[in-house]
Each structure stands twice: as structure tokens, then as C-alpha cells.
Coordinates of C-alpha atoms in Angstrom, one line a residue:
X30 CA -6.5 -10.7 -9.4
X31 CA -7.5 -10.2 -13.1
X32 CA -4.9 -10.8 -15.6
X33 CA -5.2 -9.3 -19.3
X34 CA -3.2 -10.4 -22.4
X35 CA -1.1 -7.3 -22.9
X36 CA 0.6 -8.7 -25.9
X37 CA 4.3 -9.3 -27.1
X38 CA 6.6 -9.2 -23.8
X39 CA 10.4 -10.0 -23.8
X40 CA 10.3 -12.2 -20.8
X41 CA 13.6 -13.8 -21.5
X42 CA 15.5 -13.0 -18.0
X43 CA 18.7 -13.1 -19.5
X44 CA 18.5 -10.4 -21.8
X45 CA 19.0 -6.5 -21.5
X46 CA 15.9 -4.6 -23.1
X47 CA 17.0 -1.2 -24.2
X48 CA 14.8 1.5 -22.6
X49 CA 12.5 3.1 -25.1
X50 CA 12.4 6.8 -25.9
X51 CA 9.8 8.6 -23.6
X52 CA 6.6 9.3 -25.6
X53 CA 5.6 12.9 -26.4
X54 CA 3.2 14.3 -23.6
X55 CA -0.2 14.8 -24.5
X56 CA -2.9 16.9 -22.9
X57 CA -6.0 14.7 -23.1
X58 CA -8.2 14.3 -19.9
X59 CA -6.7 11.6 -17.5
X60 CA -8.6 9.7 -14.7
X61 CA -7.9 10.4 -11.2
X62 CA -7.6 7.3 -8.9
X63 CA -5.2 7.9 -6.3
X64 CA -6.1 5.7 -3.3
X65 CA -4.2 2.8 -4.7
X66 CA -3.0 -0.2 -3.0
X67 CA -2.9 -2.6 -5.9
X68 CA -0.8 -0.5 -8.5
X69 CA 0.4 -0.9 -12.1
X70 CA 3.8 -0.6 -13.6
X71 CA 6.3 -2.1 -16.4
X72 CA 9.7 -3.1 -17.7
X73 CA 12.4 -1.0 -19.2
X74 CA 15.1 -3.5 -18.9
X75 CA 16.0 -6.8 -17.7
X76 CA 18.6 -8.6 -15.8
X77 CA 19.5 -12.3 -14.7
X78 CA 17.3 -14.2 -12.6
X79 CA 18.5 -14.1 -9.0
X80 CA 19.1 -17.5 -7.0
X81 CA 15.5 -18.5 -5.9
X82 CA 14.1 -20.9 -3.5
X83 CA 10.6 -22.1 -4.0
X84 CA 8.0 -24.1 -2.0
X85 CA 4.5 -25.2 -2.9
X86 CA 1.7 -25.2 -0.2
X87 CA -1.8 -26.9 -0.4
X88 CA -4.8 -24.6 -0.5
X89 CA -8.6 -25.5 -1.5
X90 CA -11.2 -23.4 -3.5
X91 CA -11.6 -20.1 -1.7
X92 CA -8.1 -19.9 -0.3
X93 CA -6.1 -16.7 0.0
X94 CA -2.5 -16.4 1.0
X95 CA -0.5 -13.8 2.7
X96 CA 3.2 -12.9 3.1
X97 CA 4.8 -11.4 6.1
X98 CA 7.8 -11.6 8.1
X99 CA 9.4 -14.8 6.5
X100 CA 6.0 -16.6 6.7
X101 CA 3.3 -17.5 4.4
X102 CA -0.1 -17.6 5.8
X103 CA -3.0 -19.6 4.0
X104 CA -6.5 -18.8 5.1
X105 CA -9.2 -20.9 3.7
X106 CA -12.8 -22.2 4.9
X107 CA -12.6 -24.6 7.5
X108 CA -14.1 -28.1 6.7
X109 CA -16.7 -29.4 9.2
X110 CA -17.2 -25.9 11.0
X111 CA -20.0 -23.5 10.9
X112 CA -20.0 -21.0 8.0
X113 CA -17.7 -18.3 8.8
X114 CA -14.9 -20.3 10.3
X115 CA -11.7 -20.4 8.5
X116 CA -8.5 -22.5 9.1
X117 CA -5.3 -20.4 9.1
X118 CA -2.0 -22.3 8.3
X119 CA 1.4 -20.7 9.0
X120 CA 4.3 -21.9 7.0
X121 CA 7.9 -21.0 7.4
X122 CA 9.6 -19.9 4.2
X123 CA 12.8 -21.9 3.6
X124 CA 16.2 -20.5 3.6
X125 CA 17.1 -23.1 0.8
X126 CA 15.3 -25.3 -1.3
X127 CA 13.9 -28.4 0.2
X128 CA 15.4 -31.8 -0.2
X129 CA 12.2 -33.4 -1.8
X130 CA 9.0 -32.4 -3.5
X131 CA 7.0 -33.0 -0.2
X132 CA 4.9 -30.2 0.8
X133 CA 6.1 -28.3 4.0
X134 CA 4.5 -29.0 7.3
X135 CA 2.6 -25.8 8.8
X136 CA 4.3 -24.3 11.9
X137 CA 0.7 -24.1 13.1
X138 CA -2.8 -24.2 12.1
X139 CA -5.8 -22.6 13.8
X140 CA -9.5 -22.5 13.5
X141 CA -10.7 -18.7 13.6
X142 CA -14.5 -17.6 13.5
X143 CA -14.7 -14.6 11.3
X144 CA -17.8 -13.0 9.6
X145 CA -15.8 -11.3 6.8
X146 CA -13.0 -11.8 4.4
X147 CA -9.4 -11.5 5.4
X148 CA -7.5 -8.8 3.7
X149 CA -4.4 -8.1 5.4
X150 CA -1.8 -9.5 7.8
X151 CA 0.7 -7.7 9.6
X152 CA 3.4 -9.0 12.3
X153 CA 4.1 -7.5 15.6
X154 CA 6.0 -8.6 18.7
X155 CA 4.7 -11.9 19.4
X156 CA 1.4 -11.8 17.7
X157 CA 0.0 -11.8 14.1
X158 CA -2.8 -9.5 13.2
X159 CA -5.5 -10.6 10.7
X160 CA -7.7 -7.6 9.5
X161 CA -11.2 -8.8 8.7
X162 CA -13.8 -6.8 6.5
X163 CA -17.2 -6.5 7.9
X164 CA -20.4 -6.4 6.0
X165 CA -22.2 -4.1 8.5
X166 CA -19.5 -2.6 10.9
X167 CA -15.9 -1.6 10.7
X168 CA -14.5 -5.0 10.4
X169 CA -12.3 -6.5 13.3
X170 CA -8.6 -6.9 14.0
X171 CA -8.0 -10.6 15.1
X172 CA -4.6 -11.1 17.0
X173 CA -3.1 -14.7 16.9
X174 CA 0.0 -15.8 18.9
X175 CA 2.8 -15.8 16.5
X176 CA 4.4 -18.9 18.0
X177 CA 1.2 -21.2 18.3
X178 CA -1.5 -19.7 16.4
X179 CA -4.1 -19.5 19.4
X180 CA -6.1 -16.5 19.5
X181 CA -5.2 -13.9 22.2
X182 CA -7.8 -10.9 21.4
X183 CA -9.8 -9.6 19.1
X184 CA -11.8 -6.4 18.7
X185 CA -13.5 -3.9 16.2
X186 CA -11.6 -1.8 13.8
X187 CA -8.7 -1.6 11.7
X188 CA -4.9 -1.8 12.7
X189 CA -2.0 0.6 12.0
X190 CA 1.7 0.1 13.2
X191 CA 3.7 3.0 13.9
X192 CA 7.2 2.6 12.7
X193 CA 8.3 2.7 16.4
X194 CA 6.0 -0.3 17.3
X195 CA 3.0 1.8 18.7
X196 CA -0.2 -0.3 17.8
X197 CA -3.2 2.1 16.8
X198 CA -6.9 0.6 15.9
X199 CA -9.5 2.9 14.5
X200 CA -13.1 2.6 14.0
X201 CA -15.4 4.7 11.9
X202 CA -19.0 5.6 11.0
X203 CA -21.4 8.1 9.9
X204 CA -21.3 9.7 13.2
X205 CA -17.5 9.2 13.9
X206 CA -15.5 6.6 15.6
X207 CA -12.6 6.0 17.8
X208 CA -9.0 5.8 17.6
X209 CA -7.0 3.8 20.6
X210 CA -3.8 2.7 21.3
X211 CA -3.8 -1.1 22.1
X212 CA -1.1 -3.4 23.7
X213 CA -0.2 -5.8 21.2
X214 CA 0.3 -8.9 23.6
X215 CA -3.1 -8.5 25.5
X216 CA -5.5 -6.1 23.1
X217 CA -5.9 -3.9 26.4
X218 CA -6.4 0.0 25.4
X219 CA -3.8 2.2 26.8
X220 CA -5.8 5.4 25.6
X221 CA -8.8 6.2 23.2
X222 CA -10.2 9.3 21.7
X223 CA -13.2 10.2 19.6
X224 CA -12.7 10.8 16.0
X225 CA -14.6 12.5 13.2
X226 CA -16.4 10.4 10.4
X227 CA -13.3 10.7 8.3
X228 CA -11.3 9.1 11.0
X229 CA -7.6 10.0 12.1
X230 CA -4.7 11.0 10.1
X231 CA -1.3 9.6 11.1
X232 CA 2.2 11.4 10.6
X233 CA 5.4 9.6 9.9
X234 CA 8.7 11.7 10.3
X235 CA 11.8 10.2 8.8
X236 CA 10.7 6.9 9.8
X237 CA 9.6 7.9 13.4
X238 CA 6.0 8.3 14.7
X239 CA 4.5 12.0 14.3
X240 CA 1.3 13.4 15.9
X241 CA -2.3 12.1 15.0
X242 CA -4.4 14.6 13.3
X243 CA -8.2 14.8 14.0
X244 CA -10.2 17.3 11.5
X245 CA -13.7 17.7 12.8
X246 CA -16.7 19.1 10.9
X247 CA -16.8 23.0 11.0
X248 CA -12.9 23.3 11.2
X249 CA -11.9 22.2 14.6
X250 CA -8.6 20.4 14.3
X251 CA -6.8 18.7 17.1
X252 CA -3.0 17.5 17.2
X253 CA -2.5 14.8 19.5
X254 CA 0.7 12.9 20.7
X255 CA 1.2 9.5 19.5
X256 CA 2.1 7.5 22.6
X257 CA -0.2 9.1 25.1
X258 CA -3.1 10.6 23.0
X259 CA -2.3 14.0 24.9
X260 CA -3.8 17.0 23.0
X261 CA -0.9 18.9 21.9
X262 CA -2.6 21.6 20.0
X263 CA -6.2 22.8 18.9
X264 CA -7.5 25.5 16.8
X265 CA -10.8 26.2 14.9
X266 CA -9.6 27.0 11.4
X267 CA -13.5 28.3 10.5
X268 CA -13.6 26.5 7.2
X269 CA -15.9 28.5 4.7
X270 CA -16.9 25.1 3.1
X271 CA -16.3 21.5 3.6
X272 CA -13.1 20.3 3.1
X273 CA -12.8 18.0 0.2
X274 CA -9.6 16.4 1.4
X275 CA -7.2 16.8 4.3
X276 CA -3.8 15.1 4.8
X277 CA -0.7 15.4 6.9
X278 CA 2.8 15.5 5.2
X279 CA 6.0 17.4 5.5
X280 CA 5.0 18.6 9.0
X281 CA 1.9 20.3 7.5
X282 CA -1.7 20.0 7.7
X283 CA -3.0 20.3 4.2
X284 CA -6.9 21.5 3.7
X285 CA -8.3 21.5 0.2
X286 CA -11.2 23.6 -1.0
X287 CA -12.1 22.3 -4.3
X288 CA -14.8 24.9 -5.1
X289 CA -12.6 27.7 -4.5
X290 CA -9.6 25.9 -6.2
X291 CA -7.3 26.7 -2.9
X292 CA -5.0 24.5 -0.8
X293 CA -4.2 26.1 2.7
X294 CA -1.1 24.6 4.6
X295 CA -0.8 24.9 8.5
X296 CA 2.0 23.9 10.6
X297 CA 1.6 20.9 13.0
X298 CA 3.4 22.9 15.7
X299 CA 0.6 25.2 16.7
X300 CA -1.4 25.2 13.7
X301 CA -0.5 28.4 12.3
X302 CA -1.1 29.4 8.7
X303 CA 2.1 28.7 6.7
X304 CA 0.8 29.5 2.9
X305 CA -2.1 29.4 1.0
X306 CA -2.1 28.3 -2.9
X307 CA -4.6 29.0 -5.7
X308 CA -4.7 25.7 -7.7
X309 CA -7.7 25.9 -10.1
X310 CA -9.8 22.4 -10.2
X311 CA -7.7 20.9 -7.4
X312 CA -9.5 18.0 -5.8
X313 CA -6.9 16.0 -4.0
X314 CA -3.2 16.5 -2.7
X315 CA -0.8 13.6 -2.0
X316 CA 2.8 13.3 -0.6
X317 CA 5.3 13.0 -3.8
X318 CA 8.5 12.5 -2.0
X319 CA 10.1 16.1 -1.5
X320 CA 7.2 17.5 -3.3
X321 CA 3.5 17.7 -3.0
X322 CA 1.4 16.7 -6.0
X323 CA -2.0 18.6 -6.2
X324 CA -4.3 16.6 -8.6
X325 CA -6.9 18.3 -10.9
X326 CA -10.3 17.3 -11.7
X327 CA -9.8 17.3 -15.3
X328 CA -6.7 15.4 -15.2
X329 CA -2.8 16.0 -14.5
X330 CA -1.5 17.4 -11.5
X331 CA 0.9 20.3 -10.1
X332 CA 4.0 19.6 -8.4
X333 CA 3.9 22.0 -5.3
X334 CA 6.9 23.1 -3.1
X335 CA 5.7 22.0 0.4
X336 CA 7.8 24.9 2.2
X337 CA 6.0 28.0 0.2
X338 CA 3.0 26.4 -2.1
X339 CA 4.8 27.4 -5.3
X340 CA 4.2 25.2 -8.3
X341 CA 7.4 24.0 -9.4
X342 CA 6.2 22.2 -12.8
X343 CA 2.9 20.5 -14.0
X344 CA 2.6 16.8 -15.1
X345 CA 0.1 17.4 -17.8
X346 CA -0.5 13.6 -19.0
X347 CA -0.3 11.9 -15.8
X348 CA -3.2 11.1 -13.3
X349 CA -1.0 9.8 -10.2
X350 CA 2.2 9.4 -8.6
X351 CA 2.4 6.2 -6.8
X352 CA 6.2 6.3 -5.4
X353 CA 9.1 8.7 -5.0
X354 CA 12.7 7.1 -4.8
X355 CA 16.1 8.8 -5.5
X356 CA 14.9 11.9 -6.7
X357 CA 12.5 10.3 -9.1
X358 CA 8.8 9.8 -9.3
X359 CA 6.8 6.8 -10.7
X360 CA 3.9 8.2 -12.5
X361 CA 0.8 6.7 -14.0
X362 CA -1.3 7.3 -17.4
X363 CA -3.6 5.5 -19.5
X364 CA -2.1 3.5 -22.2
X365 CA -3.6 1.6 -25.4
X366 CA -3.9 -1.8 -23.2
X367 CA -4.0 -0.3 -19.7
X368 CA -2.5 2.1 -17.4
X369 CA 0.9 2.7 -18.3
X370 CA 3.7 4.1 -16.0
X371 CA 6.7 6.3 -16.4
X372 CA 9.7 7.5 -14.2
X373 CA 9.9 11.6 -13.9
X374 CA 12.6 13.6 -12.7
X375 CA 11.4 15.4 -9.3
X376 CA 13.0 18.5 -9.9
X377 CA 11.6 19.3 -13.6
X378 CA 8.9 16.8 -14.0
X379 CA 10.9 15.5 -17.3
X380 CA 10.2 11.9 -18.3
X381 CA 13.2 9.8 -17.9
X382 CA 11.8 6.3 -18.5
X383 CA 9.0 4.7 -20.0
X384 CA 8.0 1.5 -17.9
X385 CA 5.0 0.1 -19.6
X386 CA 2.3 -1.9 -18.1
X387 CA 2.5 -4.1 -15.0
X388 CA 0.3 -5.3 -12.4
X389 CA 1.9 -4.1 -9.1
X390 CA 1.6 -6.2 -5.9
X391 CA 0.3 -5.1 -2.6
X392 CA 3.2 -3.0 -1.0
X393 CA 3.8 -0.9 2.0
X394 CA 6.2 2.5 2.0
X395 CA 9.5 0.7 2.3
X396 CA 8.9 -2.3 0.2
X397 CA 10.8 -2.8 -3.0
X398 CA 8.1 -2.6 -5.8
X399 CA 7.4 -6.1 -7.3
X400 CA 5.1 -6.6 -10.2
X401 CA 3.8 -9.3 -12.5
X402 CA 2.5 -9.5 -16.1
X403 CA 1.5 -12.2 -18.4
X404 CA 4.5 -14.0 -20.1
X405 CA 4.4 -13.6 -23.9
X406 CA 5.0 -17.2 -24.7
X407 CA 4.7 -20.6 -22.9
X408 CA 2.1 -19.1 -20.1
X409 CA 2.8 -18.0 -16.6
X410 CA 3.9 -14.7 -15.3
X411 CA 7.0 -12.4 -15.2
X412 CA 8.0 -11.1 -12.0
X413 CA 10.1 -7.8 -11.9
X414 CA 11.5 -5.4 -9.5
X415 CA 10.6 -1.9 -10.3
X416 CA 13.6 0.3 -9.5
X417 CA 12.2 4.0 -9.7
X418 CA 15.5 5.4 -8.8
X419 CA 17.4 3.5 -11.8
X420 CA 14.4 4.1 -14.2
X421 CA 13.9 0.3 -15.1
X422 CA 12.4 -2.9 -14.2
X423 CA 14.5 -5.9 -13.3
X424 CA 13.1 -9.1 -14.4
X425 CA 13.5 -11.8 -11.5
X426 CA 11.9 -14.7 -13.0
X427 CA 9.4 -16.1 -15.2
X428 CA 7.0 -18.0 -13.4
X429 CA 5.3 -20.6 -15.8
X430 CA 3.2 -22.4 -13.2
X431 CA 1.6 -19.1 -11.8
X432 CA -1.8 -18.2 -12.6
X433 CA -2.3 -14.9 -10.3
X434 CA -3.4 -13.8 -7.0
X435 CA 0.1 -12.7 -6.6
X436 CA 1.7 -10.9 -3.4
X437 CA 5.1 -9.6 -2.5
X438 CA 6.9 -8.9 0.8
X439 CA 10.5 -7.8 0.9
X440 CA 12.5 -10.7 -1.1
X441 CA 9.5 -13.2 -1.3
X442 CA 6.6 -13.6 -4.1
X443 CA 3.7 -15.9 -3.7
X444 CA 1.1 -16.7 -6.5
X445 CA -1.7 -19.0 -7.2
X446 CA -0.8 -22.1 -9.3
X447 CA -2.7 -23.6 -12.2
X448 CA -3.3 -26.5 -10.0
X449 CA -5.0 -24.2 -7.1
X450 CA -2.1 -24.4 -4.7
X451 CA 0.1 -21.6 -3.8
X452 CA 3.7 -21.2 -4.7
X453 CA 6.3 -19.0 -2.8
X454 CA 9.5 -17.7 -4.4
X455 CA 12.5 -16.1 -2.4
X456 CA 14.9 -14.2 -4.3
X457 CA 18.2 -12.6 -3.3
X458 CA 19.3 -9.0 -4.1

């Protein structure tokens, strides 16, 4: 990642920094950038450093590191192999500090031909799935045995794990693609259905897998059962213009018509009309916890009641909401040296905390939000846990030898060191 000097930072982890008064809202135009995987946020308070266990593993130029399920995976070009072949090494993250400074031995190492860049790792029952980008196709999913590193299978498309353990792999393209349910152990397809160009949309209900929704050009909508692919509901909604955005949340299919400034909600249980709301300049709708956030092309968003479509309040100065926790929302807006983040009360939209500027690590919905920023003095990076519900960021550590390329997973952070190696740090609580 690119790190920018953000100025002075109180990076002493044993001090408690008082939360500043929230700034007055302003009405200037805001950028709209909501498909975020790498996010940014900051500190309203600091707490003592948690007990940590650290380990350093070797890496060469061009290596990348990934965290998942108590393991650190290092992926780097393989020496003495054809171009495009990488070596994958799996390291078990220790529960306690090693007795000496010797680098740990990998649990396994594997040579993997891959015509693209590894960008994501996901662990399932007995397998580790690596997502590989493609220059001329939809990329690939490569499954390695979690215990040995031997390749089990590979196939085109990108994976998605349902919370109940169902594995779906999806391909796309200008003419549409396919979504299929795959046996993780063998890669065998259990069922498959064609998808539109925009692909399939997955629904999650209270941590359980909901239906799969397909929105085809012209207005045909299909709702299919997750485990079997069976068609449950279908309807021709006869859209009068191409939908600028469709999404599934709160057991609703939402269709956005930007030119008309209209958002229409259909129930997934039969695709019957629930409500229609006029929202001028609307371009994109996203899940905001108990609310919907409808974003406008000129900046700002409206917080919408998903049951009725009524506007509850307007976030005039914000261009996105990134997380919802404990009745509060993490919102983003432009700042003097980068995007700044604030915590909003979900019921009223009132700002309750100013969290400043951080670089948030890649994260999934249930992960705690871990972020870094350059240390004010002495070099390195400050690591913090962004607690949206509490309206503050708890400083975990100051990593003096870290330079960037940080990732987080549960209680662990990995970063590239100034020496080129990768370090991993585990934190409690």
C-alpha cells in the first residue's frame, strides 16, 4: 500500500487521547466511491498495547503475504521455474513467542502455475482457496490441500463462501456467465445456472445463507435456492430503463433508476412490490445496518427506512458508510490530507466521534476493523482497532520496523518490514 505522511500523531500506546469535538457539517460536493475493500479511518482514543506474539518470515522481491485461519501464506515467484509459477509457503502462527530469533519452518510449500496475481485467500473444510486475477479471463480459483499444500483442483471464476459452508464460484463476461455450487474437496459442480453480465447477487440473513438473485437485462428477475439452485420465484419487472444498480438486503430486491431518481423495493418472497421512493440524484444504494443508504451523484446520502422507503435523515457531508456496529455507522468524507472518518448515530445521523485518518486493512463483514497510519516519530506504523460502537480507535501497537503492505485477520496483523521480510503480530482482546 502507499503510505502518506499524515503529520503529527500521538502514537504513544499508553496514553488516552480525548475525543475531539465533531466538526461542523459542510455542504460541499463529495466523491462517491463505495465499492471499497481497502478502507480508511482514524483514532479518537488510545489504550495500552495488548500482549503480542510476533514472528518474522523470509520473503523475496515480489512476494505477497496473506492471513487466514491462524496461518500466514507467503506467495512469491518460484526460482528456477517457468514465468508465472509461484511458490506458496504456509506458516502456522505461534500461540507464544518463539524461543529464539530463527525464522519458523513452513508447514508446507507448494509450486503453483498461475497466470495472474494472487489477491485473496479463503480457508474452507480441508482446503485453502487462492483467487488469481486474469488478464484476459475471469481469473481462477486454485484449491490447495490445507494439510499438505498439494493442488486438489482449479477452475475459472472467483469463490464466495456462504456462512453455512456452501461454496459458490462465479464467472462473468460481456455475454453473461455462470454461477455454480462446488464441492470444496473435489471441485465437482453440484449445480450451475447461467447469470447475466452483472453476475449473481447473494443474500445473507442473520448469518445464514439466503437466496441467490439474478437480474437479467430487460427486467427478468430470478430468485434461486442457495443449496440446490432451484428456481423459487421469477418475475418480469418490465423496467423502463436499465437499472443503474441492483442489490439484495433486508429480504428486499432494490432496483435503482438514476435518471428517474427512483428506488423500488420488491420482497424476495414472491417479488411483489413493497414500496417505491423518489430520491433525486440517487446513484447507488447500500446496506447501512438497520437502514439503507441511498447515495447521490452530487455527494451525500439519504438514510432510508427499509420497511417503508421513508427518508429518516440526510448525511450531507459524507460520501459513504463503511460499517455498522452497535447502532452507529462509520462514515467517510474528504479531509485536508486524505479521507477522514466519523462515527454517526444511526437513528439521527448526528456525528458522535471524529476518527481522523487511517488506512484500513482488508476485512470481511464479521472481522474487527484494523487500521494503520505512519508513526509521528521514529518511523514505522501505528496499528489500531477501530471500534465503531464505542466511537474510538484503540491503539494496539507501534510497529517500528514495518513499512506497509499490511493485512489483518481476527487478532493478527502482518506487514512488510523495511528489510523486505514479512512480520506477523498476534494480539489478544
